[in-house]
Every structure is written in C-alpha cells, then in structure tokens.
PDB file of C-alpha atoms and ligand atoms in Angstrom:
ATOM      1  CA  UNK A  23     -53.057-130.380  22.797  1.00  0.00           C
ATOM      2  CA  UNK A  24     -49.759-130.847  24.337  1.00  0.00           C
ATOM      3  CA  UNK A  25     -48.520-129.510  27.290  1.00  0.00           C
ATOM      4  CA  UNK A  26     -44.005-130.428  26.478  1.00  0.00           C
ATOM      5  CA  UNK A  27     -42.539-128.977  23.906  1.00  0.00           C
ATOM      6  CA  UNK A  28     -40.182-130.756  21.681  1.00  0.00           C
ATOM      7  CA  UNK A  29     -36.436-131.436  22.673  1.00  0.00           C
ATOM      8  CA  UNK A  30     -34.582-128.619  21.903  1.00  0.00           C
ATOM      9  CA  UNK A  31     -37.598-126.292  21.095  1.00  0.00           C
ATOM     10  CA  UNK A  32     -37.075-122.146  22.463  1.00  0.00           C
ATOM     11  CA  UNK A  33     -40.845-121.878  22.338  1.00  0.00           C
ATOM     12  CA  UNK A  34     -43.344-124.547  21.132  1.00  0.00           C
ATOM     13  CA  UNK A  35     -46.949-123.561  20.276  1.00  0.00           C
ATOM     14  CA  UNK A  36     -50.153-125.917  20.129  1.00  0.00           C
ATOM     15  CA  UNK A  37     -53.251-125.707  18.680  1.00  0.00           C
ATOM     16  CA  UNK A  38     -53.369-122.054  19.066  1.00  0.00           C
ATOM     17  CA  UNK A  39     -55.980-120.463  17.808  1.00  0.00           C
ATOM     18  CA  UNK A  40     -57.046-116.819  17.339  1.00  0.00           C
ATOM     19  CA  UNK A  41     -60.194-115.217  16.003  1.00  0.00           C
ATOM     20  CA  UNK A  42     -61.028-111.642  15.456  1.00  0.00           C
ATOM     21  CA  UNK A  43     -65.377-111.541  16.302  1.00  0.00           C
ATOM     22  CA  UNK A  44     -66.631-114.408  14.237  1.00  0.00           C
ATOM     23  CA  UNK A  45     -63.767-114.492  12.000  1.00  0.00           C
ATOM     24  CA  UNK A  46     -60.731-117.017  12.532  1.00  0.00           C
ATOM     25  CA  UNK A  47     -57.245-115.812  12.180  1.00  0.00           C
ATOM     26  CA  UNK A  48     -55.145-118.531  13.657  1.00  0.00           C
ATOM     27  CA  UNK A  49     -56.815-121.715  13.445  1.00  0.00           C
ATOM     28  CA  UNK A  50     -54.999-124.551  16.087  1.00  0.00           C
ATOM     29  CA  UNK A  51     -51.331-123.937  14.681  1.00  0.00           C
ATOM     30  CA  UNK A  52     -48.732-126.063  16.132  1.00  0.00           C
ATOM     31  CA  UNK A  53     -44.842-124.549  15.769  1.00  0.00           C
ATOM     32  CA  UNK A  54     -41.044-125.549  17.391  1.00  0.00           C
ATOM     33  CA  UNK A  55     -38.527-123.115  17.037  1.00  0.00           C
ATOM     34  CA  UNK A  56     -35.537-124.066  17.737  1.00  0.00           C
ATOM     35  CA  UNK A  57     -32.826-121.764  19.455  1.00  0.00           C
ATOM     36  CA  UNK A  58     -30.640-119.750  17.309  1.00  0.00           C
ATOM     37  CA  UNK A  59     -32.454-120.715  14.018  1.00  0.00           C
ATOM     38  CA  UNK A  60     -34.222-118.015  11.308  1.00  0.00           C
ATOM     39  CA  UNK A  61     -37.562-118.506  10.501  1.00  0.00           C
ATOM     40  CA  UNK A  62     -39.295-116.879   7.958  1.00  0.00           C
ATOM     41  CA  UNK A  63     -43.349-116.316   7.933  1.00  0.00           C
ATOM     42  CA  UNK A  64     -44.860-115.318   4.407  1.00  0.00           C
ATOM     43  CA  UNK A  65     -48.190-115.119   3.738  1.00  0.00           C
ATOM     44  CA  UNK A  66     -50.817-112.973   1.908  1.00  0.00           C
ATOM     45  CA  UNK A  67     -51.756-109.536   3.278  1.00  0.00           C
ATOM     46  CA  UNK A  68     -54.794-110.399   5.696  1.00  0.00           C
ATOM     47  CA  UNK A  69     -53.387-113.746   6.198  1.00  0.00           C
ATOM     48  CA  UNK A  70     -52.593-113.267   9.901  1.00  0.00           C
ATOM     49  CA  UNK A  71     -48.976-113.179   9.884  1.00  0.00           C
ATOM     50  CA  UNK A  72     -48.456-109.905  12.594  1.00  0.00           C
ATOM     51  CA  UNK A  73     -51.087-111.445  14.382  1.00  0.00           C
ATOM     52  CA  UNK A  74     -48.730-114.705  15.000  1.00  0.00           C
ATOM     53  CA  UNK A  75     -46.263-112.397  15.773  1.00  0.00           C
ATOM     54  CA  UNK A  76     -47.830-110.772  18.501  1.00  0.00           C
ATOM     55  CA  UNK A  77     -49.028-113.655  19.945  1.00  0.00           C
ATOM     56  CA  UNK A  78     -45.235-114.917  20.164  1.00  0.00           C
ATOM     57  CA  UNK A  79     -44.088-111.678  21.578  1.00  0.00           C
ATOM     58  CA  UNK A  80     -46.599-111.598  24.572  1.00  0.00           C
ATOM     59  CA  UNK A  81     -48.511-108.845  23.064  1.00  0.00           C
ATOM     60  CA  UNK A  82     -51.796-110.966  22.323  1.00  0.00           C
ATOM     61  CA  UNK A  83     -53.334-113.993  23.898  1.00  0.00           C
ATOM     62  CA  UNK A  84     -54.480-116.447  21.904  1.00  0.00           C
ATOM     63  CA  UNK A  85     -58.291-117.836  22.457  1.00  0.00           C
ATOM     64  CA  UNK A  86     -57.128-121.229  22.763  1.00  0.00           C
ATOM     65  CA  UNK A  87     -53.968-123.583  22.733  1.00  0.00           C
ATOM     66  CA  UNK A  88     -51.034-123.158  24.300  1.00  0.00           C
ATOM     67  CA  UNK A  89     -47.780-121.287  24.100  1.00  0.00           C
ATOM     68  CA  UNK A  90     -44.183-122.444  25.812  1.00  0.00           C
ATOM     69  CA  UNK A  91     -41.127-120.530  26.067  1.00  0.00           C
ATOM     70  CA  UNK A  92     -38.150-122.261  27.428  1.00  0.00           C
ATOM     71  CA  UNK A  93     -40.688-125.025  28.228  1.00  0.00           C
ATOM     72  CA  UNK A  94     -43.186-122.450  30.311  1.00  0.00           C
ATOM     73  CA  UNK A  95     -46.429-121.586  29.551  1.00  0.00           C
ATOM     74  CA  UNK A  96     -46.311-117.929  28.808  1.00  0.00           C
ATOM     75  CA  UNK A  97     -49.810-116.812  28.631  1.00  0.00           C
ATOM     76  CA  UNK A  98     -51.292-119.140  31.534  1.00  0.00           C
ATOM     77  CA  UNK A  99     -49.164-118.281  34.204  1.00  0.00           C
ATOM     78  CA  UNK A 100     -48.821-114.350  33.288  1.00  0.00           C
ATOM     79  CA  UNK A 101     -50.732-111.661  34.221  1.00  0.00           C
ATOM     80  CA  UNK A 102     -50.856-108.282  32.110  1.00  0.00           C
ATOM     81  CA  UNK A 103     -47.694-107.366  34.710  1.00  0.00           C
ATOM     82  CA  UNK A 104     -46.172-110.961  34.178  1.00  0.00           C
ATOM     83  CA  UNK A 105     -46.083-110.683  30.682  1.00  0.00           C
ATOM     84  CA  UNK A 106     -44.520-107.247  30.488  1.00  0.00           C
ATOM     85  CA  UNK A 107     -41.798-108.751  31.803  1.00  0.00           C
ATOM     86  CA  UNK A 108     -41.437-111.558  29.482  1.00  0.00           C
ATOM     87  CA  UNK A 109     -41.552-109.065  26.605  1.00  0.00           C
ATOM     88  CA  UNK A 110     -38.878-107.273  28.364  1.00  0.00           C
ATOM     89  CA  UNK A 111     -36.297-110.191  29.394  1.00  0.00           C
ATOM     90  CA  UNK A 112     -36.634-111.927  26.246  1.00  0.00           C
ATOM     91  CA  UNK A 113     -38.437-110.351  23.322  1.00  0.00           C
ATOM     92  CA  UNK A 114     -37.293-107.487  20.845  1.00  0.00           C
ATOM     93  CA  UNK A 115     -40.095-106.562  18.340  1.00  0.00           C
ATOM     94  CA  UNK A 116     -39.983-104.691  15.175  1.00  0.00           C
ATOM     95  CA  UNK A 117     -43.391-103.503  14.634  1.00  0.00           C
ATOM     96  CA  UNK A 118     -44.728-103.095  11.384  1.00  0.00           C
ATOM     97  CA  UNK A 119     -45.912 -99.642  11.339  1.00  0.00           C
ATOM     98  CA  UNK A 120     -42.352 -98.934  13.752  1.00  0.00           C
ATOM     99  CA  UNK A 121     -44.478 -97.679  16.742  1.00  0.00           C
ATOM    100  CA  UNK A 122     -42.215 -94.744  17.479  1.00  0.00           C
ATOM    101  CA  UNK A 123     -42.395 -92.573  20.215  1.00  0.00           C
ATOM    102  CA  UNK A 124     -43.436 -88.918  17.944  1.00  0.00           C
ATOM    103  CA  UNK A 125     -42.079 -86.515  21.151  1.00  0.00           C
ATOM    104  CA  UNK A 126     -38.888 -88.123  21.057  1.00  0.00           C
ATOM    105  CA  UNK A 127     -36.080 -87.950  18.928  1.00  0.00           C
ATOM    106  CA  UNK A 128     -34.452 -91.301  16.727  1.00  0.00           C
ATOM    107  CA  UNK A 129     -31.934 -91.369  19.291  1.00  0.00           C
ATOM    108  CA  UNK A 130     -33.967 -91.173  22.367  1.00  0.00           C
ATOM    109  CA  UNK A 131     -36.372 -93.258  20.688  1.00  0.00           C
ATOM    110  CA  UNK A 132     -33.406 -96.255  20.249  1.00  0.00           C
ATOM    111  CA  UNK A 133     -32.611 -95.564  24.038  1.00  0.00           C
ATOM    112  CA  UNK A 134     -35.972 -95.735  25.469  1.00  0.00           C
ATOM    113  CA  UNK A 135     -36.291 -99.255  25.845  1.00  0.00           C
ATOM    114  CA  UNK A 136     -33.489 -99.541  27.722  1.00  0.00           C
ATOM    115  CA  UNK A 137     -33.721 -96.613  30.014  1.00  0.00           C
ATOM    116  CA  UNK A 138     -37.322 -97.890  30.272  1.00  0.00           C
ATOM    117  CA  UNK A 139     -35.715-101.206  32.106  1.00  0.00           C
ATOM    118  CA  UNK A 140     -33.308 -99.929  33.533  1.00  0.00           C
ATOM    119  CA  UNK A 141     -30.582-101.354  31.400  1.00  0.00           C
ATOM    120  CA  UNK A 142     -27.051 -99.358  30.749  1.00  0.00           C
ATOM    121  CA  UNK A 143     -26.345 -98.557  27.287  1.00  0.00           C
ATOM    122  CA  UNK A 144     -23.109 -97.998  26.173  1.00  0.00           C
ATOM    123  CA  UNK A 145     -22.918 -94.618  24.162  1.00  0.00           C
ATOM    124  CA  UNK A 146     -20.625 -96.671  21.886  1.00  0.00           C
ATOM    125  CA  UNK A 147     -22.763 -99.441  21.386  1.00  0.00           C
ATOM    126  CA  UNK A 148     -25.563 -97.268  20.652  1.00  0.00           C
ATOM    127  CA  UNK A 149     -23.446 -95.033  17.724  1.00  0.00           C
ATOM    128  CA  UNK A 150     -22.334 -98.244  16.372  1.00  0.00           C
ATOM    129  CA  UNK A 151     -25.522 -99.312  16.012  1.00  0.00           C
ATOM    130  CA  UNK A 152     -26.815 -96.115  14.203  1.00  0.00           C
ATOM    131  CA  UNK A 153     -23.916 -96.450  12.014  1.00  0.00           C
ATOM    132  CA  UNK A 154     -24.401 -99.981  11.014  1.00  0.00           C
ATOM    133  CA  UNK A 155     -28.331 -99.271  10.335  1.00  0.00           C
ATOM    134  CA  UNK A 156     -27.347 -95.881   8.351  1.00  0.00           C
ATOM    135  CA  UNK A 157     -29.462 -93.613  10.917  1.00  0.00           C
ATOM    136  CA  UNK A 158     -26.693 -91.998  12.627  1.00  0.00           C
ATOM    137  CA  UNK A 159     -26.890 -88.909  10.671  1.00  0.00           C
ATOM    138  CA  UNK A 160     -30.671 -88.272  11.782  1.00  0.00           C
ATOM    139  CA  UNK A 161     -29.997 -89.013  15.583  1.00  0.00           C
ATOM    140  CA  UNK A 162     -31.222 -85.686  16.359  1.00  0.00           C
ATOM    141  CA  UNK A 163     -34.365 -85.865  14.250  1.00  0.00           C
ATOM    142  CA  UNK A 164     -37.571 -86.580  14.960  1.00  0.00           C
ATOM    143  CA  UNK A 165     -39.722 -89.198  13.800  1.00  0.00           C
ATOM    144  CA  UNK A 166     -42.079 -87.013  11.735  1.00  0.00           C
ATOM    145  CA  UNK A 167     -39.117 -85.764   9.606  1.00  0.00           C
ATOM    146  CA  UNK A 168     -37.512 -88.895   8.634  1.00  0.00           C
ATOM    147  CA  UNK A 169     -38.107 -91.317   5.564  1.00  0.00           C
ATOM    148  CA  UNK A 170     -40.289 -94.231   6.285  1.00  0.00           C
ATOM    149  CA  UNK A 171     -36.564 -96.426   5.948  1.00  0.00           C
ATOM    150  CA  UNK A 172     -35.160 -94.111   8.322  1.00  0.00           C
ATOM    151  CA  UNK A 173     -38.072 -94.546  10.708  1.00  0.00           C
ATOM    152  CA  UNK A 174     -37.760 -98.561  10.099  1.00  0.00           C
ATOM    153  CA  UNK A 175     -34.225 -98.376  11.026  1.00  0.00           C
ATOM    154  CA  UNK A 176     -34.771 -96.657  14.104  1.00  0.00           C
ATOM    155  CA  UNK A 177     -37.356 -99.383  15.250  1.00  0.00           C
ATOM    156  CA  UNK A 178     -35.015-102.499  13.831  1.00  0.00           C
ATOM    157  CA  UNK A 179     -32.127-100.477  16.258  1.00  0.00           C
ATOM    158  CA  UNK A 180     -34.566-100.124  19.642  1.00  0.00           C
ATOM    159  CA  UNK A 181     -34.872-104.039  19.180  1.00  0.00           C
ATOM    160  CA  UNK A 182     -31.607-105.256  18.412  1.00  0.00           C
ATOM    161  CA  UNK A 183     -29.756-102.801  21.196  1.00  0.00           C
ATOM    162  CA  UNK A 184     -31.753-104.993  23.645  1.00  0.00           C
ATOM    163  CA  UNK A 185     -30.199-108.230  22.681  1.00  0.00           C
ATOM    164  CA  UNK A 186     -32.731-110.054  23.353  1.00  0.00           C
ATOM    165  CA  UNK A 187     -32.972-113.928  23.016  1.00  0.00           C
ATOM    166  CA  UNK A 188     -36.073-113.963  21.028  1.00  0.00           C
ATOM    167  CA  UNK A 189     -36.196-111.140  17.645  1.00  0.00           C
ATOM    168  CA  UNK A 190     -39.242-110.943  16.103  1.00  0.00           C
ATOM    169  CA  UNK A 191     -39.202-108.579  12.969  1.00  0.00           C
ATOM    170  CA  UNK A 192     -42.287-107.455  11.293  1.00  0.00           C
ATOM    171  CA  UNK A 193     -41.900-106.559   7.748  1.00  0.00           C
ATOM    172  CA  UNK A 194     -38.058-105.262   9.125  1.00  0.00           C
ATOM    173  CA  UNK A 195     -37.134-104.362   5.164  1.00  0.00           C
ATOM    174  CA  UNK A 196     -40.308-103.128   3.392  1.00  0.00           C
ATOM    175  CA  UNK A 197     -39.374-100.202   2.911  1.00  0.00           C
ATOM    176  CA  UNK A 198     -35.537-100.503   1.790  1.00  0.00           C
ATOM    177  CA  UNK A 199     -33.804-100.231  -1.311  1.00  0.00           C
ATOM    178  CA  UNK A 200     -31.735-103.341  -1.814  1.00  0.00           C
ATOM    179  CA  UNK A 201     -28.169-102.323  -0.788  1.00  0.00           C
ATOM    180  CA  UNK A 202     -29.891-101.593   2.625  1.00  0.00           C
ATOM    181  CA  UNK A 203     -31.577-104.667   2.963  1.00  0.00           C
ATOM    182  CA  UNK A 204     -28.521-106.612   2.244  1.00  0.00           C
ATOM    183  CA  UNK A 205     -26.728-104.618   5.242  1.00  0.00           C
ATOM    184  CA  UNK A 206     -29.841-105.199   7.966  1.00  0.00           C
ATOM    185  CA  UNK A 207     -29.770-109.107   6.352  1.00  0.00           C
ATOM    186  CA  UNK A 208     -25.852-108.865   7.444  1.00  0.00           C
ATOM    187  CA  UNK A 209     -26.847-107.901  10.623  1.00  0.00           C
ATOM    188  CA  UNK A 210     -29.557-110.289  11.469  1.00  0.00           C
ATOM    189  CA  UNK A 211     -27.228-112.945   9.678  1.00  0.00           C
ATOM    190  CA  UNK A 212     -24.642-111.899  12.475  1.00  0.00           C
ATOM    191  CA  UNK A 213     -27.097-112.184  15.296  1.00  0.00           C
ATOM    192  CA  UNK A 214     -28.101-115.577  14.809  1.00  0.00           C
ATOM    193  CA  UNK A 215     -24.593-116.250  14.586  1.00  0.00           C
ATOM    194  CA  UNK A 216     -24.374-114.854  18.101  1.00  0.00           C
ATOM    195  CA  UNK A 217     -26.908-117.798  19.034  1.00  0.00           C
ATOM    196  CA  UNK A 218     -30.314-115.210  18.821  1.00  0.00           C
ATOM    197  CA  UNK A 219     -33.375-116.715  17.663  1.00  0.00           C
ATOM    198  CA  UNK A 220     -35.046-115.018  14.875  1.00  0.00           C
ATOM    199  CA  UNK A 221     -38.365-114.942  13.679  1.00  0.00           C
ATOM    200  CA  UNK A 222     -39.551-112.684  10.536  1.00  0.00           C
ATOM    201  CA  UNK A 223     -42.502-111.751   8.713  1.00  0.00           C
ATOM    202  CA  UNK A 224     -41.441-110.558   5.418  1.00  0.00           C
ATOM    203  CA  UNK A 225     -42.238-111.563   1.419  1.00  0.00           C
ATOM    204  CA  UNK A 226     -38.520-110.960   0.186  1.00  0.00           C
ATOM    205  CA  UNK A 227     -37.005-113.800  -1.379  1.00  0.00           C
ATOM    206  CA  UNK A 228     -33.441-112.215   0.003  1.00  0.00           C
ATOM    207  CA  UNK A 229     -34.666-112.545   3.638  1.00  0.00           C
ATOM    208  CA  UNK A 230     -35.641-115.583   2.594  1.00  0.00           C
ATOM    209  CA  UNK A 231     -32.690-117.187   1.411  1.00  0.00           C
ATOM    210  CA  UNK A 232     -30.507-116.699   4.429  1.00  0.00           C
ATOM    211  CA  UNK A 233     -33.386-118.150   6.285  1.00  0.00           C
ATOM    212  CA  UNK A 234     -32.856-121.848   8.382  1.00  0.00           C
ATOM    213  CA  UNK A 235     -36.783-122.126   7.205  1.00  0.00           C
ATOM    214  CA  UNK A 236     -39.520-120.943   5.417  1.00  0.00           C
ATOM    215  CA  UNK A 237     -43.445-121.016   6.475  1.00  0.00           C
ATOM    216  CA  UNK A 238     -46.566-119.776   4.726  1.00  0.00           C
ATOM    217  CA  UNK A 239     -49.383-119.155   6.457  1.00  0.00           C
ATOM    218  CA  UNK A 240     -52.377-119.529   4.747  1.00  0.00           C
ATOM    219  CA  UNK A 241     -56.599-120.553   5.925  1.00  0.00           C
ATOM    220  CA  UNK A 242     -55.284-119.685   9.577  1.00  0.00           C
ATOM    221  CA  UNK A 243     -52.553-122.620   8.916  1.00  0.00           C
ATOM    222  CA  UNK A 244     -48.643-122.617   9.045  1.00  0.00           C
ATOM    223  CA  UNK A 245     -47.373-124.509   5.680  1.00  0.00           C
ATOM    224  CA  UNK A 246     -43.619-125.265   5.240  1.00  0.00           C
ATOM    225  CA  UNK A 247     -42.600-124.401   2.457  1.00  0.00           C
ATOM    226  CA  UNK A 248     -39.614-125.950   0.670  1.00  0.00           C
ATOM    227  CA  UNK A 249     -36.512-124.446   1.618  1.00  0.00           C
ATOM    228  CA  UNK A 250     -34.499-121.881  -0.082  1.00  0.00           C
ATOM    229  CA  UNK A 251     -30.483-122.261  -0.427  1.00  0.00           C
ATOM    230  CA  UNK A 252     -28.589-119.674   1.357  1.00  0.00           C
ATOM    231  CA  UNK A 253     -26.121-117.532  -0.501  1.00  0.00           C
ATOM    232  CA  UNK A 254     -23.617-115.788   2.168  1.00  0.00           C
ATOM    233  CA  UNK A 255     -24.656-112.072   2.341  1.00  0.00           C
ATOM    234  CA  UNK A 256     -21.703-109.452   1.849  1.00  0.00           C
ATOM    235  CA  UNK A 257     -22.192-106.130   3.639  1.00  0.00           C
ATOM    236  CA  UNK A 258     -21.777-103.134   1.245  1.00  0.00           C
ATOM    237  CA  UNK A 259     -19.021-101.448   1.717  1.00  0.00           C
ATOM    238  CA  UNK A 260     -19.276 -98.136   3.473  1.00  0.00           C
ATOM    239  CA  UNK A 261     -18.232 -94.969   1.533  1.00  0.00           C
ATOM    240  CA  UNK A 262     -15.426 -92.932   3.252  1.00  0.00           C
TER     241      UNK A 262
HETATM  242  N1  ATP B  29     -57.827-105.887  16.352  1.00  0.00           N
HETATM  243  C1  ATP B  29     -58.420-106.358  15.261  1.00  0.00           C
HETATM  244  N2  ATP B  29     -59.769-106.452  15.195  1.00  0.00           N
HETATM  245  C2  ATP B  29     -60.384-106.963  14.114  1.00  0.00           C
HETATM  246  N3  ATP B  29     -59.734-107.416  13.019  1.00  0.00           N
HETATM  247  C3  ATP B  29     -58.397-107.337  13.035  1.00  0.00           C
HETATM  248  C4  ATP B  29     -57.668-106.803  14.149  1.00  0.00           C
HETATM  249  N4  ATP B  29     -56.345-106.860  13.866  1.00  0.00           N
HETATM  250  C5  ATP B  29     -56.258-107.386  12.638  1.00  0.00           C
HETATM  251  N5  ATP B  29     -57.474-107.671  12.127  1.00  0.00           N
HETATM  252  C6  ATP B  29     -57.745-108.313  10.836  1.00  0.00           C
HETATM  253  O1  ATP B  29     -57.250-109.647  10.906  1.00  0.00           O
HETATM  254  C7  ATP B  29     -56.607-110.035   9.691  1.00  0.00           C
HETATM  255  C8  ATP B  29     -55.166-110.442   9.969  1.00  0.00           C
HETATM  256  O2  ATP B  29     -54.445-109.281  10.342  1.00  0.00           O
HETATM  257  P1  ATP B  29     -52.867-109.243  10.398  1.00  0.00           P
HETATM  258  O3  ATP B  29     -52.492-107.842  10.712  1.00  0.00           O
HETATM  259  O4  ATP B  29     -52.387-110.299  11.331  1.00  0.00           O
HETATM  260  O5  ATP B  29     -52.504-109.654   8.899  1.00  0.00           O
HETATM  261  P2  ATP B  29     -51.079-109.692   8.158  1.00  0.00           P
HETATM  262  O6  ATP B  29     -50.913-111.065   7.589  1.00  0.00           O
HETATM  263  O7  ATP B  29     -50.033-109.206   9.090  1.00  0.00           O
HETATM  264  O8  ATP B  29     -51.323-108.654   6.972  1.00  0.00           O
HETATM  265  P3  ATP B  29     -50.274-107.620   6.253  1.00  0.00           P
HETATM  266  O9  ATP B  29     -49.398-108.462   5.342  1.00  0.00           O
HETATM  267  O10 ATP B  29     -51.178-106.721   5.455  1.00  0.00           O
HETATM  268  O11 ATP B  29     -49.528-106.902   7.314  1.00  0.00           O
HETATM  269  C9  ATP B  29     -56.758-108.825   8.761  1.00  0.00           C
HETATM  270  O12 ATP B  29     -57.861-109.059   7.919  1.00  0.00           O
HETATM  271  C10 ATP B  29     -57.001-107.656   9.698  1.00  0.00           C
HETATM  272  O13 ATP B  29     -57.789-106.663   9.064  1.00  0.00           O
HETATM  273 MG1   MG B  30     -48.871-107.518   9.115  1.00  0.00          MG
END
C-alpha cells in the first residue's frame, strides 16, 4: 500500500477495499486521476460502481486502503465533521436516485447547497443554469411533479452551481432523450475545459466518447478499457 500519490495525481487511491457483510464490493483498487481529466466508470448493475463513487466523494469509508486528495489522506485524518467539509470545499455529487429535497421546490432545491454553506449565488448564474439544463420552466415546481429528467436536471444543476474541483456524476443522463444528453455532455465538456475534474458512472457510449478514459469495473476490480475517440459535441440549438 502506498502512502504518495503519483506526480500530478488530484486524488490517488490504494488498495481500497470495500465489502458489504461477507460480500466484497471493492476489492484493493488502486486509481490516479489526474486534474482536469474525464473519467468514465462502466460496469454491470451490482458491480459496485456508486459504491466507488461514494467512497471518492467522502460519503463512505472504505474498510481498508487508502484514499489521497491533493496528496492528503481523506478518510484517516477526518472525522464525520472533517469530512463534511471536504464534501463541501471540493466535491459536487450527482446522486443516482437525485436525492432531492421533496418540501422544496427545483429552485430552492438548486440553491440549497449553497445557502447551506454559506456561499452567494448569483440570481443570474442560477437562471442560466436552469436554462442551459432545460429546467427553468419548472423552477417553481416541486420535485414530486416533475419528470424523472427534470428531477435529474435539477440534481446535475445543485452540483455544478457549486463549482466544485472534484464532479462526480452518477448515472447524470439515464434518463434523457439524446438531444438532452448531448447538451449536459456540452456542459460537462465545458467544465473540464474550465480545468474541473470529472468523474462519471454511466453505460452511454456518448459520455463515453468525450471521455479522457474509460474504466470497467468488474470482480471488485477497475479494468481500463481501450479508449474511445472523441467526436466534438455540438450543443442543440435552442428554439426561439
Ligand atoms: N448499504 C448496503 N448494504 C448491503 N449491500 C449493499 C449496500 N449498498 C449496496 N449494496 C449492494 O452492493 C452491490 C453494489 O452496489 P452499487 O450500488 O455500488 O452497484 P452499482 O454498480 O452502482 O449498480 P447500478 O448500476 O445498478 O447502480 C449491489 O449488489 C448492492 O445491492
Ligand atoms: Mg449505481
């Protein structure tokens, strides 16, 4: 197990390992990510892959190995309290099943994060956003009357306003039609231009393709798989 992570590495994991009772998950996986790169991690349903993710965002700690960010141990030096504030200075996190707040509307829900830290959001910035995602039309309705894209949206939104250095995106375009995922791919395309780091769990061989790299997890083990060319993504033009 090693304790430095490679030159030039964001976060570094090694030999982490995860098991849920008697049954392994995550068996010693070893990752770099570099800053500002896309990764992609594929895998069949079961195979672990939002349990990874979790484990990168600070939300899970691994049974064994060890986990670097910037070159620090995350979960050794961090508390419950400690890590709380990791997730909020440097993680944004699309969860898979969205994880809005039901009492709140899709424009409270997008704020929340931020009001939560104490961060000001422009009202611009925030509109923009809704009108880049497509969600500005439902800002005033609440999460149990919107479409399950609409309600994906709204979570991809709460972690992008953030800007955070480190975007991890669960599954951020199951439930899209394709002109939709090619605007969200736009937009992560953009952020990583902007120097974020991405990481994404997701089976679509579009997300794929604009990705730096490629990983399948599979037996509890992180396989590269051979990369994908990237075509450049044009945003669909908005109707006026
Ligand atoms: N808290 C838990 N306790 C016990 N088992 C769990 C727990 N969370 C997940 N599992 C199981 O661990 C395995 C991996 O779960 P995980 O959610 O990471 O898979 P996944 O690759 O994200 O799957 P999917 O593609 O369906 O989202 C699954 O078999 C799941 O049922
Ligand atoms: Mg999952």
């Amino acid at each position: 197990m090693t304790e430095a992570a490679a030159p030039g590495s964001l976060l570094s994991l090694s030999e982490i390992s995860l098991s849920y009772g008697k049954r392994k998950i995550l068996d010693a996986i070893d990752l770099e990510i570099a800053p500002g790169s896309f990764t992609v991690i594929a895998g069949e349903s079961g195979s672990g892959k939002s349990t990874l993710l979790y484990i990168l965002g600070g939300f899970l700690r691994p049974d064994r190995g060890i986990y670097l960010f910037e070159g620090k141990r995350v979960y050794g030096r961090f508390g419950e309290f400690g890590l709380g504030r990791f997730r909020k200075k440097y993680v944004g996190f699309l969860f898979q099943d969205f994880r809005l707040l039901p009492f709140l509307t899709v424009e409270q829900n997008i704020r929340f994060p931020a009001l939560f830290s104490g961060k000001k959001l422009a009202k611009e910035q925030l509109q923009n956003q809704m009108q880049n995602l497509g969600i500005a039309h439902r800002s005033k309705a609440y999460p149990n009357t919107v479409s399950g894209g609409e309600a994906q949206r709204t979570a991809l939104a709460r972690a992008l306003l953030m800007n955070p250095p480190l975007l991890l995106l669960d599954e951020p375009t199951g439930n899209l039609d394709s002109a939709t995922e090619a605007a969200i791919v736009a937009e992560l395309v953009r952020l990583k231009a902007q120097g974020l780091t991405l990481v994404c769990v997701s089976h679509s061989n579009f997300i794929m393709q604009h990705a730096d790299r490629v990983l399948r997890l599979i037996d509890g083990k992180l396989h590269e798989q051979v990369a994908v060319t990237a075509k450049p993504v044009r945003r669909p033009r908005k109707k006026s």
